[in-house]
Amino acid sequence: MRPQQRQFQFISGHLALDFVNTVAYRLNPSKFRDYLETAADVTAWAKEARLLETDRIASTQSIARDGISRLLALRERLYRLFRAIALGKLISDRRLELLNNDLLHCRDKQRLSGRDGVVRWDWLKQMNSTDRIFCPVILQTVELLTSGDHSLIKQCDDQDCGWLFLDRSQAKRRKWCSMADCGNRAKARRHYQQFTKQ
Ligand SMILES: [Zn+2]
């Protein structure tokens, strides 16, 4: 979550959470930074997330302004949903209804295809770039929600960070989005406090 670094990070263990983590210092308005401000930003993230093929992203114009607004609205909606889960709250019917609408929209963009005896879901070729990001995020969100184990979904303990992740550690006691960032800062703070007490 270092704002000075431009590259995106994929440390949450889940596509939808990585998408939500495209802001820095979410919980501190004075340090807050959005990494998805322009079509070029969104395209770069989608490319790193392997949602857009290289040949489709030659033109950053392919994601329209309203497409970006739609993606950012989804990101903030998913943040509230996953944060509620991380806090142990129940998912409201309203949130599920919105997800159901998104799911219907995205399922309509899929078709079954068979290749070499393997049947799989394919996205429609004429699908626009916004949906190529929006729909995989929605489908993986639904998959995560229906997998049953919501206790894996956690929010970083740092007071400013706000990043979300899946805690797949054996002891289930992962506290930080990343040891290299928030974990290290917490360690440095503890050392400093110990030092100043002496
Ligand atoms: Zn963090």
Short mmCIF file of C-alpha atoms and ligand atoms in Angstrom, two decimals, residues 1 11 25 155-165 175-179 181-183 185, ligand 1:
data_model
loop_
_atom_site.label_atom_id
_atom_site.label_comp_id
_atom_site.label_asym_id
_atom_site.label_seq_id
_atom_site.Cartn_x
_atom_site.Cartn_y
_atom_site.Cartn_z
CA MET A 1 0.00 0.00 0.00
CA ILE A 11 -1.38 -9.91 -2.16
CA TYR A 25 -4.60 4.30 2.96
CA GLN A 155 -9.03 -6.58 7.05
CA CYS A 156 -5.48 -5.39 7.75
CA ASP A 157 -4.96 -4.34 11.37
CA ASP A 158 -3.16 -1.13 10.40
CA GLN A 159 -5.22 1.92 11.39
CA ASP A 160 -4.81 3.63 7.99
CA CYS A 161 -4.52 0.76 5.51
CA GLY A 162 -7.95 -0.86 5.11
CA TRP A 163 -6.75 -3.55 2.71
CA LEU A 164 -8.57 -6.87 2.68
CA PHE A 165 -7.15 -10.37 2.29
CA LYS A 175 -3.00 -9.50 10.89
CA TRP A 176 -1.38 -7.54 8.11
CA CYS A 177 -2.02 -7.17 4.39
CA SER A 178 1.72 -7.51 3.95
CA MET A 179 4.59 -8.01 6.39
CA ASP A 181 4.40 -2.87 4.54
CA CYS A 182 1.98 -2.68 7.46
CA GLY A 183 3.60 -5.56 9.36
CA ARG A 185 5.59 -0.49 10.31
ZN ZN B 1 -2.14 -3.11 5.49
#
